[in-house]
Amino acid sequence: MTPHLLLTLPVAIPLATLALCALLQHRPALQRAISLLGSAGLLIASGLLLRAVLDGTVLATQFGRWAAPFGISFVADRFAAAMVVITGLMAVAVSVYALTSGAKERERAWFHPLYHGLLLGVTGAFLTGDIFNLYVWFEIMLIASFGLLVQGGTRAQLDAGVKYVVLNLLVTTLFLLGVGLLYGLTGTLNMADLSVALPLVPNQGLVGTLALLFLLAFGAKAAVFPLFFWLPAAYHTASAPVVAIFAALLTKVGVYAILRCFTLVFGGTLDFIGPIVGVLAALTMVTGVLGAAAHYDVRRILSFHIISQIGYMLVGLAVATPLAIAGALLYVLHHIVVKANLFLIAGAIRLAGGSYELKRIGGLHRSAPLLALLFVVPALSLAGLPPLSGFWAKFLVIRSSLEAGHVALAAVALVVGALTLYSMLKIWNEAFWKAPTELSLRAASEWRARGAARAALLLPIAALAGITLTIGLWTEPFVDFSILAAEQMLGREAYVQAVLGASASAAPLPMSLPEGGAP
Amino acid sequence: METLYALSFGALLAAALYLLMSRQLLRMVLGLLLLGNAVNLAIFVAGRLSSITPPLVPEGALGMATSANPLPQALILTAIVISFSLVAYTVVLFERAHRALGTLDPDAMREAEPRAEAAP
């Protein structure tokens, strides 16, 4: 396949599925089949894309045959392709899960078109090589998420929607302002071209200020301290499949944008951005995990953990050695799988136990033993226990920060890991281990009566747990891949040349000397 | 001319932030609308206010010496469309929220995060 096709299919498939699902709104069975097919198609297309970039080539294409940097470019390096693959994987898992409880109500509220709209925005944001285009994909993702969040139309959802919408609109407008000023400074919007042009700007103070504006905008998207409060205010009101796909992808698009922009576009400002990111990362980890420790609603605990885990990914950028960036990449990939899975499990806990409220349920280890077993894998992986995927991701991040002399960051990361284990054990003790409540007993008999629906719930959960175990037990290829992807990002040369042609060259970042090596 | 644009951008931004900080959803929508327009103005100035000649190359010519910069206009057009649709959605959402929750004060909306969260 041509690079053009490989790069456009992961965007074209969700777009086509979105259109078809919208047309088939009054044919639920057909719509469901198309939606599943669309998710599977996205996974296959993204797999082909990953295979094409695995050897280190960077694929790039220009839309409308406008030569770069004048047209819109789509670019895929190892990192972008891996993100698209994991998006496809989540798309399939959540599509299958969404066939179960509450599917009819969701489908009446246009679940399938909105869901594929969300995937469209996410894959577009991962693949675009143009910063204004990135803004457009952000907005597509946002408007789909607005629709999905308030699907039930309940009072809590409307309340959550108001806060989520205002904060996210404000932040994307700031991002747009940053894009406009960047254009005023350099006359280009192409990210590869910007990475060449920005170091030549005479007034580097302005570049630094703009870098901070972008950090603010993307940081709020990624729920970084102190701009995280929209997330725990909103996520727990959505239905289980919706919040699972939100938790997997939305904040991670913010993290992707931060990693991409500060290695490529603003690579030169990393010296002074790094320490700021380090402080923010530590505060994000701590506030997130403390918020989780205070709550007794499964979804709220998990929402706060999204925040604390974002902190680990930022540690990678703060340290900014190849090994640290590799740790951040592995962390993003591992976290998407684990977090989506935990939210899917939370939905199953509500069905099997009767409530999300830990005080009101209990005894699930007996009434839903398979679910209990499947909970343990992602929960311990989130806390970072060996031999699961979270251990290796944390290991890389902490080892690289110790190597670079950031002892305080490493210490915070370790303590937060222990506190994560505490709140995972809280869910285990309350929901699974303690004596069943009356509510849970009633729910358990209904749970046992669900035949096929229960299988559709547990199948994606088991598959995602399987991926977590695979990354944990067969780590080497994943770590090697992350290190290669990190070196490719910090090297920049391949990315810039793929977009602008062989004549252009960007100086590699000073910290990109390959000294990390495999652990 | 740039100074005038910069001052109007500042005034619009200040008004938008003032409205966004009020405790009334309707004012917040207006604030978002003004903010979007302020940013559009900033993009417009960022593209330089060089000439008012339309960027249309005459037939037979290979280029033109001076013209208005078409790129910021394309960007602003995109941004206007996006902000229009998002503000339209926001207005509908706020109206639904007002009907369901009976208030326009976002601080008084405590459905998702109840004020007296039962301490464990």
CSV table of C-alpha atoms in Angstrom, one decimal, chain A residues 31-294:
chain,number,residue,atom,x,y,z
A,31,GLN,CA,-25.9,0.0,12.8
A,32,ARG,CA,-24.3,-2.2,15.4
A,33,ALA,CA,-22.7,-4.5,12.9
A,34,ILE,CA,-21.3,-1.5,10.9
A,35,SER,CA,-20.0,0.0,14.1
A,36,LEU,CA,-18.2,-3.3,15.1
A,37,LEU,CA,-16.8,-3.6,11.6
A,38,GLY,CA,-15.6,-0.1,11.6
A,39,SER,CA,-13.7,-0.6,14.9
A,40,ALA,CA,-12.2,-3.8,13.6
A,41,GLY,CA,-11.2,-2.1,10.3
A,42,LEU,CA,-9.5,0.7,12.3
A,43,LEU,CA,-7.5,-1.9,14.2
A,44,ILE,CA,-6.4,-3.6,11.0
A,45,ALA,CA,-5.5,-0.4,9.2
A,46,SER,CA,-3.5,0.8,12.2
A,47,GLY,CA,-1.7,-2.6,12.4
A,48,LEU,CA,-0.7,-2.2,8.7
A,49,LEU,CA,0.6,1.3,9.5
A,50,LEU,CA,2.6,0.1,12.4
A,51,ARG,CA,4.2,-2.7,10.3
A,52,ALA,CA,5.3,-0.1,7.8
A,53,VAL,CA,7.1,2.1,10.3
A,54,LEU,CA,8.5,-0.6,12.5
A,55,ASP,CA,11.9,-0.5,10.8
A,56,GLY,CA,12.4,3.2,11.5
A,57,THR,CA,11.0,4.8,8.4
A,58,VAL,CA,8.8,7.8,8.9
A,59,LEU,CA,5.9,7.9,6.6
A,60,ALA,CA,4.6,11.3,5.5
A,61,THR,CA,2.0,12.5,3.0
A,62,GLN,CA,0.7,15.8,1.8
A,63,PHE,CA,-2.9,16.5,1.2
A,64,GLY,CA,-4.1,18.0,-2.1
A,65,ARG,CA,-0.5,17.6,-3.5
A,66,TRP,CA,0.5,20.9,-1.9
A,67,ALA,CA,4.2,20.5,-1.2
A,68,ALA,CA,5.2,20.7,2.4
A,69,PRO,CA,5.2,23.0,4.3
A,70,PHE,CA,2.3,24.7,2.5
A,71,GLY,CA,-0.3,22.0,2.6
A,72,ILE,CA,-1.4,19.8,5.5
A,73,SER,CA,0.9,16.9,6.2
A,74,PHE,CA,0.1,13.6,7.8
A,75,VAL,CA,3.1,11.9,9.5
A,76,ALA,CA,3.6,8.6,11.3
A,77,ASP,CA,6.7,7.7,13.2
A,78,ARG,CA,6.9,4.8,15.6
A,79,PHE,CA,5.3,6.7,18.4
A,80,ALA,CA,2.3,7.9,16.4
A,81,ALA,CA,1.7,4.5,14.8
A,82,ALA,CA,1.8,2.8,18.2
A,83,MET,CA,-0.8,5.3,19.5
A,84,VAL,CA,-3.0,4.6,16.6
A,85,VAL,CA,-2.8,0.9,17.1
A,86,ILE,CA,-3.7,1.1,20.7
A,87,THR,CA,-6.6,3.4,19.7
A,88,GLY,CA,-7.8,0.6,17.4
A,89,LEU,CA,-7.5,-1.9,20.1
A,90,MET,CA,-9.5,0.1,22.5
A,91,ALA,CA,-12.1,0.8,19.8
A,92,VAL,CA,-12.7,-2.9,19.3
A,93,ALA,CA,-12.7,-3.7,23.1
A,94,VAL,CA,-15.1,-0.9,24.0
A,95,SER,CA,-17.4,-1.6,20.9
A,96,VAL,CA,-17.9,-5.2,22.1
A,97,TYR,CA,-18.5,-4.1,25.7
A,98,ALA,CA,-21.0,-1.4,24.5
A,99,LEU,CA,-23.3,-4.1,23.1
A,100,THR,CA,-24.4,-5.0,26.6
A,101,SER,CA,-26.3,-3.3,29.4
A,102,GLY,CA,-27.9,0.0,28.4
A,103,ALA,CA,-27.1,-0.4,24.7
A,104,LYS,CA,-30.6,0.5,23.6
A,105,GLU,CA,-30.7,3.8,25.5
A,106,ARG,CA,-27.3,4.7,24.3
A,107,GLU,CA,-28.1,3.9,20.7
A,108,ARG,CA,-31.2,6.1,20.8
A,109,ALA,CA,-28.9,8.9,21.9
A,110,TRP,CA,-26.6,8.4,18.8
A,111,PHE,CA,-23.9,6.4,20.6
A,112,HIS,CA,-22.3,4.8,17.5
A,113,PRO,CA,-21.9,7.9,15.3
A,114,LEU,CA,-20.5,9.9,18.3
A,115,TYR,CA,-18.2,7.1,19.3
A,116,HIS,CA,-16.6,6.9,15.8
A,117,GLY,CA,-16.4,10.7,15.7
A,118,LEU,CA,-14.4,10.5,18.9
A,119,LEU,CA,-12.1,7.9,17.3
A,120,LEU,CA,-11.8,10.1,14.2
A,121,GLY,CA,-10.6,13.1,16.2
A,122,VAL,CA,-8.1,10.9,18.2
A,123,THR,CA,-6.5,9.2,15.3
A,124,GLY,CA,-6.4,12.5,13.4
A,125,ALA,CA,-4.6,14.2,16.3
A,126,PHE,CA,-2.0,11.4,16.4
A,127,LEU,CA,-1.2,11.4,12.7
A,128,THR,CA,-1.3,15.1,11.8
A,129,GLY,CA,1.9,17.0,11.2
A,130,ASP,CA,0.3,20.4,11.1
A,131,ILE,CA,-0.3,22.3,14.3
A,132,PHE,CA,-3.5,24.1,13.1
A,133,ASN,CA,-4.8,20.8,11.9
A,134,LEU,CA,-4.1,19.4,15.3
A,135,TYR,CA,-6.4,22.1,16.7
A,136,VAL,CA,-9.2,21.0,14.3
A,137,TRP,CA,-8.8,17.3,15.4
A,138,PHE,CA,-9.0,18.4,19.0
A,139,GLU,CA,-12.3,20.1,18.3
A,140,ILE,CA,-13.7,17.1,16.5
A,141,MET,CA,-12.7,14.9,19.5
A,142,LEU,CA,-14.2,17.5,21.9
A,143,ILE,CA,-17.6,17.8,20.2
A,144,ALA,CA,-18.0,14.1,20.0
A,145,SER,CA,-17.0,13.8,23.7
A,146,PHE,CA,-19.6,16.5,24.6
A,147,GLY,CA,-22.3,14.5,23.0
A,148,LEU,CA,-21.2,11.2,24.6
A,149,LEU,CA,-20.8,12.7,28.1
A,150,VAL,CA,-24.4,13.9,28.4
A,151,GLN,CA,-26.0,11.0,26.6
A,152,GLY,CA,-28.3,9.9,29.4
A,153,GLY,CA,-29.5,13.5,29.9
A,154,THR,CA,-29.6,13.0,33.7
A,155,ARG,CA,-29.2,15.9,36.1
A,156,ALA,CA,-25.7,14.8,37.2
A,157,GLN,CA,-24.6,14.5,33.5
A,158,LEU,CA,-26.0,17.9,32.6
A,159,ASP,CA,-24.2,19.4,35.6
A,160,ALA,CA,-20.9,17.6,34.7
A,161,GLY,CA,-21.4,18.6,31.0
A,162,VAL,CA,-21.6,22.3,31.8
A,163,LYS,CA,-18.2,22.3,33.6
A,164,TYR,CA,-16.5,20.0,31.1
A,165,VAL,CA,-17.7,22.0,28.1
A,166,VAL,CA,-16.7,25.4,29.4
A,167,LEU,CA,-13.3,24.4,30.6
A,168,ASN,CA,-12.4,22.5,27.5
A,169,LEU,CA,-13.7,25.2,25.2
A,170,LEU,CA,-11.6,27.8,27.0
A,171,VAL,CA,-8.5,25.7,26.8
A,172,THR,CA,-8.8,24.9,23.1
A,173,THR,CA,-9.3,28.5,22.4
A,174,LEU,CA,-6.0,29.3,24.2
A,175,PHE,CA,-4.4,26.6,22.1
A,176,LEU,CA,-5.7,28.3,19.0
A,177,LEU,CA,-4.3,31.6,20.2
A,178,GLY,CA,-0.9,29.9,20.6
A,179,VAL,CA,-1.2,28.6,17.1
A,180,GLY,CA,-2.0,32.1,15.7
A,181,LEU,CA,1.0,33.6,17.5
A,182,LEU,CA,3.3,30.8,16.4
A,183,TYR,CA,2.3,31.6,12.9
A,184,GLY,CA,2.9,35.3,13.4
A,185,LEU,CA,6.4,34.5,14.7
A,186,THR,CA,7.5,32.0,12.0
A,187,GLY,CA,5.1,32.2,9.1
A,188,THR,CA,4.5,28.4,9.1
A,189,LEU,CA,2.2,25.9,10.7
A,190,ASN,CA,3.9,22.7,9.7
A,191,MET,CA,5.3,21.0,12.8
A,192,ALA,CA,8.5,19.8,11.1
A,193,ASP,CA,9.0,23.2,9.5
A,194,LEU,CA,8.4,24.9,12.8
A,195,SER,CA,11.1,22.8,14.5
A,196,VAL,CA,13.5,24.2,11.9
A,197,ALA,CA,12.3,27.7,12.0
A,198,LEU,CA,11.8,28.3,15.7
A,199,PRO,CA,15.5,28.1,16.8
A,200,LEU,CA,16.2,30.8,14.2
A,201,VAL,CA,13.7,33.3,15.7
A,202,PRO,CA,15.8,36.2,17.1
A,203,ASN,CA,13.6,36.7,20.2
A,204,GLN,CA,13.9,33.4,22.0
A,205,GLY,CA,12.0,34.9,25.0
A,206,LEU,CA,8.9,35.0,22.8
A,207,VAL,CA,9.4,31.3,21.9
A,208,GLY,CA,9.6,30.4,25.5
A,209,THR,CA,6.4,32.3,26.4
A,210,LEU,CA,4.6,30.5,23.6
A,211,ALA,CA,5.9,27.2,24.8
A,212,LEU,CA,4.4,27.9,28.2
A,213,LEU,CA,1.0,28.8,26.5
A,214,PHE,CA,1.1,25.4,24.8
A,215,LEU,CA,2.0,23.7,28.0
A,216,LEU,CA,-1.0,25.3,29.6
A,217,ALA,CA,-3.4,24.3,26.9
A,218,PHE,CA,-2.2,20.7,26.5
A,219,GLY,CA,-1.7,20.3,30.2
A,220,ALA,CA,-5.3,21.2,30.9
A,221,LYS,CA,-6.3,18.6,28.2
A,222,ALA,CA,-4.1,16.0,29.9
A,223,ALA,CA,-5.5,16.9,33.4
A,224,VAL,CA,-2.2,18.1,34.8
A,225,PHE,CA,-2.0,19.9,38.1
A,226,PRO,CA,-3.5,22.5,38.7
A,227,LEU,CA,-5.9,22.2,35.7
A,228,PHE,CA,-7.3,18.7,36.4
A,229,PHE,CA,-10.5,19.6,38.2
A,230,TRP,CA,-12.8,19.2,35.2
A,231,LEU,CA,-12.0,15.5,35.0
A,232,PRO,CA,-13.2,14.2,38.4
A,233,ALA,CA,-16.1,16.6,38.1
A,234,ALA,CA,-17.3,14.9,34.9
A,235,TYR,CA,-16.1,11.4,34.2
A,236,HIS,CA,-18.0,9.5,36.8
A,237,THR,CA,-21.4,10.6,35.4
A,238,ALA,CA,-21.0,8.9,32.0
A,239,SER,CA,-21.9,5.3,31.2
A,240,ALA,CA,-19.3,2.6,31.6
A,241,PRO,CA,-18.2,2.2,27.9
A,242,VAL,CA,-18.2,6.0,27.4
A,243,VAL,CA,-16.0,6.7,30.4
A,244,ALA,CA,-13.7,3.8,29.5
A,245,ILE,CA,-13.0,5.2,26.0
A,246,PHE,CA,-12.6,8.7,27.5
A,247,ALA,CA,-10.2,7.5,30.2
A,248,ALA,CA,-8.2,5.5,27.6
A,249,LEU,CA,-7.9,8.2,25.0
A,250,LEU,CA,-8.8,11.8,25.8
A,251,THR,CA,-6.2,12.8,28.4
A,252,LYS,CA,-3.6,10.7,26.5
A,253,VAL,CA,-4.1,12.9,23.4
A,254,GLY,CA,-3.1,15.8,25.6
A,255,VAL,CA,0.0,13.8,26.7
A,256,TYR,CA,0.8,12.9,23.1
A,257,ALA,CA,0.5,16.6,22.1
A,258,ILE,CA,2.9,17.6,25.0
A,259,LEU,CA,5.4,14.9,24.1
A,260,ARG,CA,5.3,15.6,20.4
A,261,CYS,CA,5.4,19.4,20.7
A,262,PHE,CA,8.2,19.6,23.3
A,263,THR,CA,10.4,17.1,21.5
A,264,LEU,CA,9.7,18.4,18.0
A,265,VAL,CA,8.3,21.9,17.8
A,266,PHE,CA,9.7,23.4,21.0
A,267,GLY,CA,12.6,21.0,21.3
A,268,GLY,CA,14.9,24.0,21.9
A,269,THR,CA,13.1,25.2,24.9
A,270,LEU,CA,13.3,21.9,26.8
A,271,ASP,CA,16.0,23.2,29.0
A,272,PHE,CA,13.8,25.7,30.8
A,273,ILE,CA,10.5,23.8,30.3
A,274,GLY,CA,11.9,20.6,31.8
A,275,PRO,CA,12.1,21.7,35.5
A,276,ILE,CA,8.6,23.2,35.3
A,277,VAL,CA,7.3,20.0,33.9
A,278,GLY,CA,9.1,18.1,36.7
A,279,VAL,CA,7.3,20.1,39.4
A,280,LEU,CA,4.0,19.8,37.7
A,281,ALA,CA,4.5,16.1,37.3
A,282,ALA,CA,5.2,15.6,41.0
A,283,LEU,CA,2.2,17.7,42.1
A,284,THR,CA,0.0,15.9,39.6
A,285,MET,CA,1.0,12.4,40.9
A,286,VAL,CA,0.4,13.4,44.5
A,287,THR,CA,-2.9,15.3,44.2
A,288,GLY,CA,-4.3,12.5,42.0
A,289,VAL,CA,-3.5,9.7,44.3
A,290,LEU,CA,-4.7,11.6,47.4
A,291,GLY,CA,-8.0,12.4,45.7
A,292,ALA,CA,-8.4,8.7,45.0
A,293,ALA,CA,-7.6,7.7,48.6
A,294,ALA,CA,-10.4,10.0,49.8
